[in-house]
Coordinates of C-alpha atoms and ligand atoms in Angstrom, one line a residue:
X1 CA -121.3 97.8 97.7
X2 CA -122.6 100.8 99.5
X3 CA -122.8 103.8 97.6
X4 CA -122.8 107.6 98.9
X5 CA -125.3 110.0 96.4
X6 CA -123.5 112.7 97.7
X7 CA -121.2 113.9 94.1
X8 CA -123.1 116.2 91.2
X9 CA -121.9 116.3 87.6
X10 CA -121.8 119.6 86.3
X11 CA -121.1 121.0 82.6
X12 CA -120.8 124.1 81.1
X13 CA -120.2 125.2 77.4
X14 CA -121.4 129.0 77.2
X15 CA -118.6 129.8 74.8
X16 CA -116.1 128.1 74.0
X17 CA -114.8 125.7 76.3
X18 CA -116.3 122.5 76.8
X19 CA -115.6 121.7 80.2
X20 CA -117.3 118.9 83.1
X21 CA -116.5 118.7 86.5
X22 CA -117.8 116.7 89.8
X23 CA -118.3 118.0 93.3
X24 CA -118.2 115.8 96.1
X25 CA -121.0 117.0 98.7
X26 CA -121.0 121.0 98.4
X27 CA -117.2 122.6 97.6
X28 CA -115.0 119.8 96.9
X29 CA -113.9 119.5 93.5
X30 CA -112.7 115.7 92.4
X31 CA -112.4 116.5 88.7
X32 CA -112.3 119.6 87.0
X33 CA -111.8 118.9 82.6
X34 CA -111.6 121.8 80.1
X35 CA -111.4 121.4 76.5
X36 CA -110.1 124.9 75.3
X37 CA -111.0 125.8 71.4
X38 CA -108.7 128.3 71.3
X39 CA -106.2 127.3 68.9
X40 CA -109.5 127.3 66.6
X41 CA -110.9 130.9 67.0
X42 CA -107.2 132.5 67.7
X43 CA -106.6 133.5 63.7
X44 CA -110.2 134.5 63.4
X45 CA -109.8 137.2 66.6
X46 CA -112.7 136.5 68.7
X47 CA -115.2 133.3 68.7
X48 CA -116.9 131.8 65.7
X49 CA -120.3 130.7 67.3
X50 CA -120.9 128.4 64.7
X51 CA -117.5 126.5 64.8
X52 CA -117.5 126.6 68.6
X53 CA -121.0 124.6 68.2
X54 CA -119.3 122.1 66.0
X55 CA -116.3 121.5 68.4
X56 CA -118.7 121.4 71.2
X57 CA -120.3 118.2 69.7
X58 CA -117.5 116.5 69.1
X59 CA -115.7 117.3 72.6
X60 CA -118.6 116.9 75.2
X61 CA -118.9 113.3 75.2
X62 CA -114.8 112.8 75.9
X63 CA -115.1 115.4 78.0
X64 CA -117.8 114.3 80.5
X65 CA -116.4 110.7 80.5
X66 CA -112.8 112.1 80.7
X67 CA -114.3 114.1 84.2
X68 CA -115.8 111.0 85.4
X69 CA -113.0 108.7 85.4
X70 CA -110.6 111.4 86.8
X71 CA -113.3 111.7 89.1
X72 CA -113.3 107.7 90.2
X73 CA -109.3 107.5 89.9
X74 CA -109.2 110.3 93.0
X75 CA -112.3 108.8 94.7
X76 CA -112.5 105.2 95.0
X77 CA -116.1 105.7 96.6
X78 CA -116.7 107.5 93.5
X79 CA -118.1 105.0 90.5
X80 CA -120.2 107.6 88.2
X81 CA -123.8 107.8 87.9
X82 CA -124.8 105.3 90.7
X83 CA -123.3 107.9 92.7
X84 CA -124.6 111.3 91.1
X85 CA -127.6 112.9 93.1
X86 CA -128.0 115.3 90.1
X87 CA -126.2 117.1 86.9
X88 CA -125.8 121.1 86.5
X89 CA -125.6 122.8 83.6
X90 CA -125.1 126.0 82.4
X91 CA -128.2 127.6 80.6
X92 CA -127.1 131.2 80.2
X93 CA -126.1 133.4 79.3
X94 CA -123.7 132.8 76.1
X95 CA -123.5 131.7 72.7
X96 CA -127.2 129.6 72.0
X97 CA -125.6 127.7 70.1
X98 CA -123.0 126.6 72.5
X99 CA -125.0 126.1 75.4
X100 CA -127.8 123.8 73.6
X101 CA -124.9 121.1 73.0
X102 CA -124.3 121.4 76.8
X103 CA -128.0 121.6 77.5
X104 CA -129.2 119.0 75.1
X105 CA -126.6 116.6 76.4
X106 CA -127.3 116.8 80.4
X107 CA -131.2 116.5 79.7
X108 CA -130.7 113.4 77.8
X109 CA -128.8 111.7 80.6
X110 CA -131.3 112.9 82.8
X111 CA -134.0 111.6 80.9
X112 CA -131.8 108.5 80.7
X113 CA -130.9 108.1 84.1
X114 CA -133.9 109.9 86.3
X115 CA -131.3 112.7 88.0
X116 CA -132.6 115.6 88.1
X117 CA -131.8 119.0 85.9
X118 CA -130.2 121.9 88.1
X119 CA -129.6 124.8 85.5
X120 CA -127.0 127.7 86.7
X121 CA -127.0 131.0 85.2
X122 CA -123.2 131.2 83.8
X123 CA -122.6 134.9 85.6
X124 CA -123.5 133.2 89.3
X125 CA -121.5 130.1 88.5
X126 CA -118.9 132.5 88.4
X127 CA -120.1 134.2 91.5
X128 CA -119.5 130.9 93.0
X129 CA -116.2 129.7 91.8
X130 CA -114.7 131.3 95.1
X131 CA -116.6 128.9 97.2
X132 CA -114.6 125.7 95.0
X133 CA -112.1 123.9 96.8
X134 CA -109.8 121.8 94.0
X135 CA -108.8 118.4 96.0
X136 CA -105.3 117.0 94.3
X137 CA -105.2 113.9 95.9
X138 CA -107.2 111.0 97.6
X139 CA -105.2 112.5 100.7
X140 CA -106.6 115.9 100.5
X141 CA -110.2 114.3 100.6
X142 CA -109.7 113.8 104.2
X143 CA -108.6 117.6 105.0
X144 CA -111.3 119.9 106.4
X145 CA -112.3 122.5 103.9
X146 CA -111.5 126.2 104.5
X147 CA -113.7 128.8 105.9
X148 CA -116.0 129.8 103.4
X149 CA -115.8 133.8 102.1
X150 CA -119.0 135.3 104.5
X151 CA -121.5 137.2 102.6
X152 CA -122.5 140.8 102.4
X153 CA -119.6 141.6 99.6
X154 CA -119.3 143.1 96.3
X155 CA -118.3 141.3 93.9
X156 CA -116.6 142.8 90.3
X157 CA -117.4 140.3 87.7
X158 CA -115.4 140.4 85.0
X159 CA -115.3 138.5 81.9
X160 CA -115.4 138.9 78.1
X161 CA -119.1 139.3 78.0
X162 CA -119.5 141.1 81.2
X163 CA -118.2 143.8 83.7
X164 CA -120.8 144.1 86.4
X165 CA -120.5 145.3 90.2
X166 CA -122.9 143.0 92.3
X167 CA -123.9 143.2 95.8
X168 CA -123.9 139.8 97.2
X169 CA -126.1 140.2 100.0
X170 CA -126.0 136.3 101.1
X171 CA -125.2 133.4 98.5
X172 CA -127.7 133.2 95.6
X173 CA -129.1 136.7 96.6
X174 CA -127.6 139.2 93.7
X175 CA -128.0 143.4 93.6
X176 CA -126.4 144.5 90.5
X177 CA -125.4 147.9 91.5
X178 CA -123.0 148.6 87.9
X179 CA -122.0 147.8 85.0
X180 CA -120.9 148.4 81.5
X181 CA -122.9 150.4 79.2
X182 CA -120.7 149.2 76.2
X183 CA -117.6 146.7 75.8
X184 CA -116.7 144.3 78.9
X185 CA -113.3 144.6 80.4
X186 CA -112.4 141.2 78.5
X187 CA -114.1 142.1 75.5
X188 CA -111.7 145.0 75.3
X189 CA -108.8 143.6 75.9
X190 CA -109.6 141.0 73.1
X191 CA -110.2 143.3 70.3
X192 CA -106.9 145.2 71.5
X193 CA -105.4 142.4 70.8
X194 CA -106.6 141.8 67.6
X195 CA -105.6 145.1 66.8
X196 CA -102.2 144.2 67.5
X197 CA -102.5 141.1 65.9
X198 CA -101.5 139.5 69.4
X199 CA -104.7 136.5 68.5
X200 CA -107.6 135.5 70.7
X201 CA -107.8 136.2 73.6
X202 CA -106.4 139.0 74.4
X203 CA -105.8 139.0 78.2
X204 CA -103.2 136.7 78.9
X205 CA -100.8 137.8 76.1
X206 CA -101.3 141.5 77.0
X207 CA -101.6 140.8 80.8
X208 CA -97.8 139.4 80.3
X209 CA -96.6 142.2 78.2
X210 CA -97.4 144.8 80.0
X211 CA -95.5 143.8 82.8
X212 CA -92.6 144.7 81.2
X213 CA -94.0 148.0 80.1
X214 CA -94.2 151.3 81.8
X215 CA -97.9 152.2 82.5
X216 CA -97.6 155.6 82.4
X217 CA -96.4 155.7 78.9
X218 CA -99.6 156.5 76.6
X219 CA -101.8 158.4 78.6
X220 CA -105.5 156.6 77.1
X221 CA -108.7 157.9 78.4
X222 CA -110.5 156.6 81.6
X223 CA -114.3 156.8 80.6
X224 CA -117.0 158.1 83.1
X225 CA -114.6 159.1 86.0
X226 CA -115.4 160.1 89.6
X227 CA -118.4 159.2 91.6
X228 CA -121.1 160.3 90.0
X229 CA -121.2 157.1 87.8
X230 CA -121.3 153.5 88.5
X231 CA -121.0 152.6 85.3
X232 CA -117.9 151.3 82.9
X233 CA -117.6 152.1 79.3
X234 CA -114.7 150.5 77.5
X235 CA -115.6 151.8 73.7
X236 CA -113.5 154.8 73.9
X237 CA -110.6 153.0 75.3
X238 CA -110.5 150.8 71.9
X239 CA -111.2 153.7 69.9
X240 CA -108.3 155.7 71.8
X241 CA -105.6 152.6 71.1
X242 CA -107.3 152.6 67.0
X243 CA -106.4 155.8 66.7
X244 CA -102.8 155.9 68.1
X245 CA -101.9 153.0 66.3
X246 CA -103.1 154.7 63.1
X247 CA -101.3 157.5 64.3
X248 CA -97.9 155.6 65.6
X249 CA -98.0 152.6 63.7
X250 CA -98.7 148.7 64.8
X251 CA -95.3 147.6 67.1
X252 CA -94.4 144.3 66.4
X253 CA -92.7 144.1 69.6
X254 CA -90.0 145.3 72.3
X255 CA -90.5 148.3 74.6
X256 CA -93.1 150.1 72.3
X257 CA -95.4 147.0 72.4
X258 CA -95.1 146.6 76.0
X259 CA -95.7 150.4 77.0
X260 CA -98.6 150.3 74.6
X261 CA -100.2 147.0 76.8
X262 CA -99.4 148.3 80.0
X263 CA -101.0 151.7 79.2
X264 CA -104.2 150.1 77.8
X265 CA -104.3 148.3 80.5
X266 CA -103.6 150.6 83.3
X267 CA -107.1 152.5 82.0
X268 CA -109.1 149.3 82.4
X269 CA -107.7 148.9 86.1
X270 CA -107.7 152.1 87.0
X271 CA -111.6 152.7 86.3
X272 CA -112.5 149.0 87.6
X273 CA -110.4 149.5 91.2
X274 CA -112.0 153.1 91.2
X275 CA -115.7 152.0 90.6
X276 CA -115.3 149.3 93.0
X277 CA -113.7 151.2 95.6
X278 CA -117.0 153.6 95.0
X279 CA -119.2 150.2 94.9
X280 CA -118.0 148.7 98.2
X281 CA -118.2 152.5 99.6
X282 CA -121.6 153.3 98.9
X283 CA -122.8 149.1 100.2
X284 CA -120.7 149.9 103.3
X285 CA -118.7 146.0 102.1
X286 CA -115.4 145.5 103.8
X287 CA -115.1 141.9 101.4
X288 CA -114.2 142.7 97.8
X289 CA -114.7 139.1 95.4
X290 CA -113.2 139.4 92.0
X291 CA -114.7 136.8 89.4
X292 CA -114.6 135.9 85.8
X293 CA -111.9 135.3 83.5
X294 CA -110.3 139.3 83.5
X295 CA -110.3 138.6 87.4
X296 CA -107.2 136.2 86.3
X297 CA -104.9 139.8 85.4
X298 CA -102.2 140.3 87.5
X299 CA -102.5 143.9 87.8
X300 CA -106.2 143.8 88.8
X301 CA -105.8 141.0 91.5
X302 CA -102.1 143.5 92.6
X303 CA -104.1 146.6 92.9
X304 CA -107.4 144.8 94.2
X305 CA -105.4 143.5 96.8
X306 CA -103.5 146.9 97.2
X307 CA -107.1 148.6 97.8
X308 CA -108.4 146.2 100.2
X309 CA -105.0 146.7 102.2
X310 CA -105.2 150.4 102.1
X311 CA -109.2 150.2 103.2
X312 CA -108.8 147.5 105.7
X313 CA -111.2 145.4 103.8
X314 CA -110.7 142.0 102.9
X315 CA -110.3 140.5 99.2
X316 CA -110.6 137.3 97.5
X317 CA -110.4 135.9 94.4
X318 CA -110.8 132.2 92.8
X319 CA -107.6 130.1 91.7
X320 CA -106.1 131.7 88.1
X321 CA -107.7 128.4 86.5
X322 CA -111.1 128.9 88.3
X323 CA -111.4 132.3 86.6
X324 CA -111.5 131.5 83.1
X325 CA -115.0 129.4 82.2
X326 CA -115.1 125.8 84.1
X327 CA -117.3 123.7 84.9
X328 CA -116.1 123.4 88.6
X329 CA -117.6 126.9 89.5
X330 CA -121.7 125.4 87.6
X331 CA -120.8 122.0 90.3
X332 CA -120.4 124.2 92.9
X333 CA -123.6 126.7 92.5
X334 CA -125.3 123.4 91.2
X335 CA -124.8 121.7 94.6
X336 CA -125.6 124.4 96.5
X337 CA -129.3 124.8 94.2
X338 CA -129.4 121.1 94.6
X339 CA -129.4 121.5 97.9
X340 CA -132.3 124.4 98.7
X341 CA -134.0 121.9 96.0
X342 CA -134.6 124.1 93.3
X343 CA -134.3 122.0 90.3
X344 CA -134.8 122.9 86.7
X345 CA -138.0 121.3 84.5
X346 CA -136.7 119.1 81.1
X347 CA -137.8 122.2 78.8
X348 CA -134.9 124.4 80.3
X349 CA -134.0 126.8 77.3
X350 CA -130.8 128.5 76.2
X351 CA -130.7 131.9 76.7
X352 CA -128.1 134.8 75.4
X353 CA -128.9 137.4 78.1
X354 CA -129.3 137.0 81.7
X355 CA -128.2 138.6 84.8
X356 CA -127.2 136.7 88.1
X357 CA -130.4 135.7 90.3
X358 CA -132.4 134.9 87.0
X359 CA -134.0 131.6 87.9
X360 CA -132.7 129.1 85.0
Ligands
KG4_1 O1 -115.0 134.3 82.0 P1 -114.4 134.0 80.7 O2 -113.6 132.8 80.5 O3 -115.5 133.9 79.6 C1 -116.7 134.7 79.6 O4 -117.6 134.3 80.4 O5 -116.7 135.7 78.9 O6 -113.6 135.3 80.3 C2 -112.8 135.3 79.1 C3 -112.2 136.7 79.1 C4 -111.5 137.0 77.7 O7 -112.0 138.2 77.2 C5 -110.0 137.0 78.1 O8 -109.3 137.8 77.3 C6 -110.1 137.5 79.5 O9 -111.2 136.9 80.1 N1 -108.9 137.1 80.3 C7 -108.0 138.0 80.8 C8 -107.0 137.3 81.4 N2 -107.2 136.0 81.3 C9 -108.4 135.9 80.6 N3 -108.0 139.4 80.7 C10 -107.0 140.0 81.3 N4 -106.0 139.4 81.9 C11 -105.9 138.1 82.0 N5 -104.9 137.5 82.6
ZN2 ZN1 -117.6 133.0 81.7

């Protein structure tokens, strides 16, 4: 049988989800699995790196096979690693703990197999999730992809370990131009939540709340306004909802609860749209890209795409389950680095700090 080396496996486990995926040639992705510890870390608050490490072991290896054979069931030409050209991983930044498992794991089947190593900094993998095209269907395989989103933009990255503003001068070519001198967006809204005892993680539950709460209510401080700074800080924020919960009391629920999320989280919007409306000013952009998990809020993406209709720009944003961590968004910057052939040597290391553009 003939067989087409044209699909990459991909894996990422920087936190904690342990998640593979494969890409067929350089956007389309035929399986995309996520194995979510959430209901582990939720009573704790945040993540416990040592039990996400544990869970990681245990999921990885259902995990990858689970990809691959949803991977084959879509693609008949698909039958696993006869067919892989190479297998991405993210190396950072994150939990070390978390990514060795992913790490360890790819470079064994590399050294098993003889593919070769492509390791993707977490941050651009989100970059990249943009670029992913999900294919549902052996049907869809057929379709011609979409135009891809054309480079110069700006791009707010958002997730729980990072709020950064990034000029994207062409793909794989990163200019961080802000970010947070303190707390992440997502990192802000988690420990809210925990605050109101609403678990972890905090954006979804409070992103639903404070729909049906009145923005306006709680008037919280918006850190470092006006133009002068490009930076975020989200540490005052917290320490503004500590103290008017020691102040008002904890609300278990009803209109009080829901003012007090749609307040909190009219301050983080408000200072993200303003610093990238200042961002995409000052880069003369007229594309803004939102990325990362907060970039899954429905305010953010509503007054994103508000901005970006007042400005004339354009705006674009990954699917809702392409914003969270996947491992579709490390295929789809894996293919791409696959393809300029920069591969990554059997010694890759974990690392907790990086910044897009690092070389992994
Ligand atoms: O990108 P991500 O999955 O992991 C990191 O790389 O950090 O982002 C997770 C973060 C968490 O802080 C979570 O609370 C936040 O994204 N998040 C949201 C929403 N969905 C996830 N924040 C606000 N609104 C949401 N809908
Ligand atoms: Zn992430």
């Amino acid at each position: 049988m003939k067989t087409t080396k044209d699909y990459l496996l991909a894996v990422e486990s920087s936190c904690d989800e342990t998640a593979a995926s494969v890409v067929k040639g350089e956007r389309r992705i035929i399986s995309n699995v996520v194995s979510s510890q959430i209901d582990i870390h939720s009573c704790f608050g945040g993540v416990v790196p040592e039990l996400a490490s544990r869970h990681h072991i245990v999921n990885i290896v259902p995990v990858i096979r689970e990809a691959l054979n949803r991977a084959n069931s879509l693609d008949k030409d698909f039958q696993g690693f006869s067919n892989l050209k190479g297998i991405a991983v993210s190396s950072g930044p994150g939990l070390v703990g978390s990514l060795m498992i992913g790490l360890q794991t790819v470079k064994g089947m590399c050294l098993a197999t003889g593919l070769p190593l492509v390791g993707i900094n977490h941050l651009e993998a989100h970059l990249e999730a943009i670029y992913a095209v999900q294919i549902e269907s052996t049907e869809d395989l057929l379709e011609d992809l979409p135009p891809i989103i054309q480079s110069p933009y700006v791009a707010l990255l958002v997730s729980g370990g990072h709020t950064l503003l990034i000029n994207v001068k062409e793909r794989g070519r990163y200019n961080v131009v802000g970010g947070t001198r303190d707390d992440a967006a997502g990192e802000a809204y988690d420990k809210v939540a925990k605050m109101l005892g609403l678990g972890y993680p905090g954006g979804v539950v409070i992103d639903k709340l404070a729909r049906e709460g009145n923005p306006r209510a709680i008037n919280f401080p918006r850190a470092l306004p006006g133009r002068k700074h490009r930076d975020f800080s989200f540490s005052g924020l917290k320490t503004a909802v500590r103290r008017h919960l020691q102040q008002n009391g904890v609300p278990k629920s009803g209109i009080e609860l829901n003012d007090l999320c749609s307040s909190f989280q009219e301050a983080v919007v408000d200072v993200l749209i303003q610093k990238a409306a200042f961002a995409m000013e000052d880069e003369k952009a007229t594309t803004l890209v939102l990325a990362g998990g907060v970039a899954a809020n429905s305010r953010l993406r509503e007054r994103a795409a508000q901005l970006a209709r007042e400005r004339g720009w354009r705006v674009a944003f990954p699917p809702l389950s392409l914003c969270t961590d996947n491992a579709a968004m490390v295929a789809v910057a894996g293919a791409r680095r696959f393809n300029e052939g920069r591969f990554s040597d059997l010694s890759l290391d974990a690392v907790c700090r990086s910044l897009p553009g690092n070389d992994m």
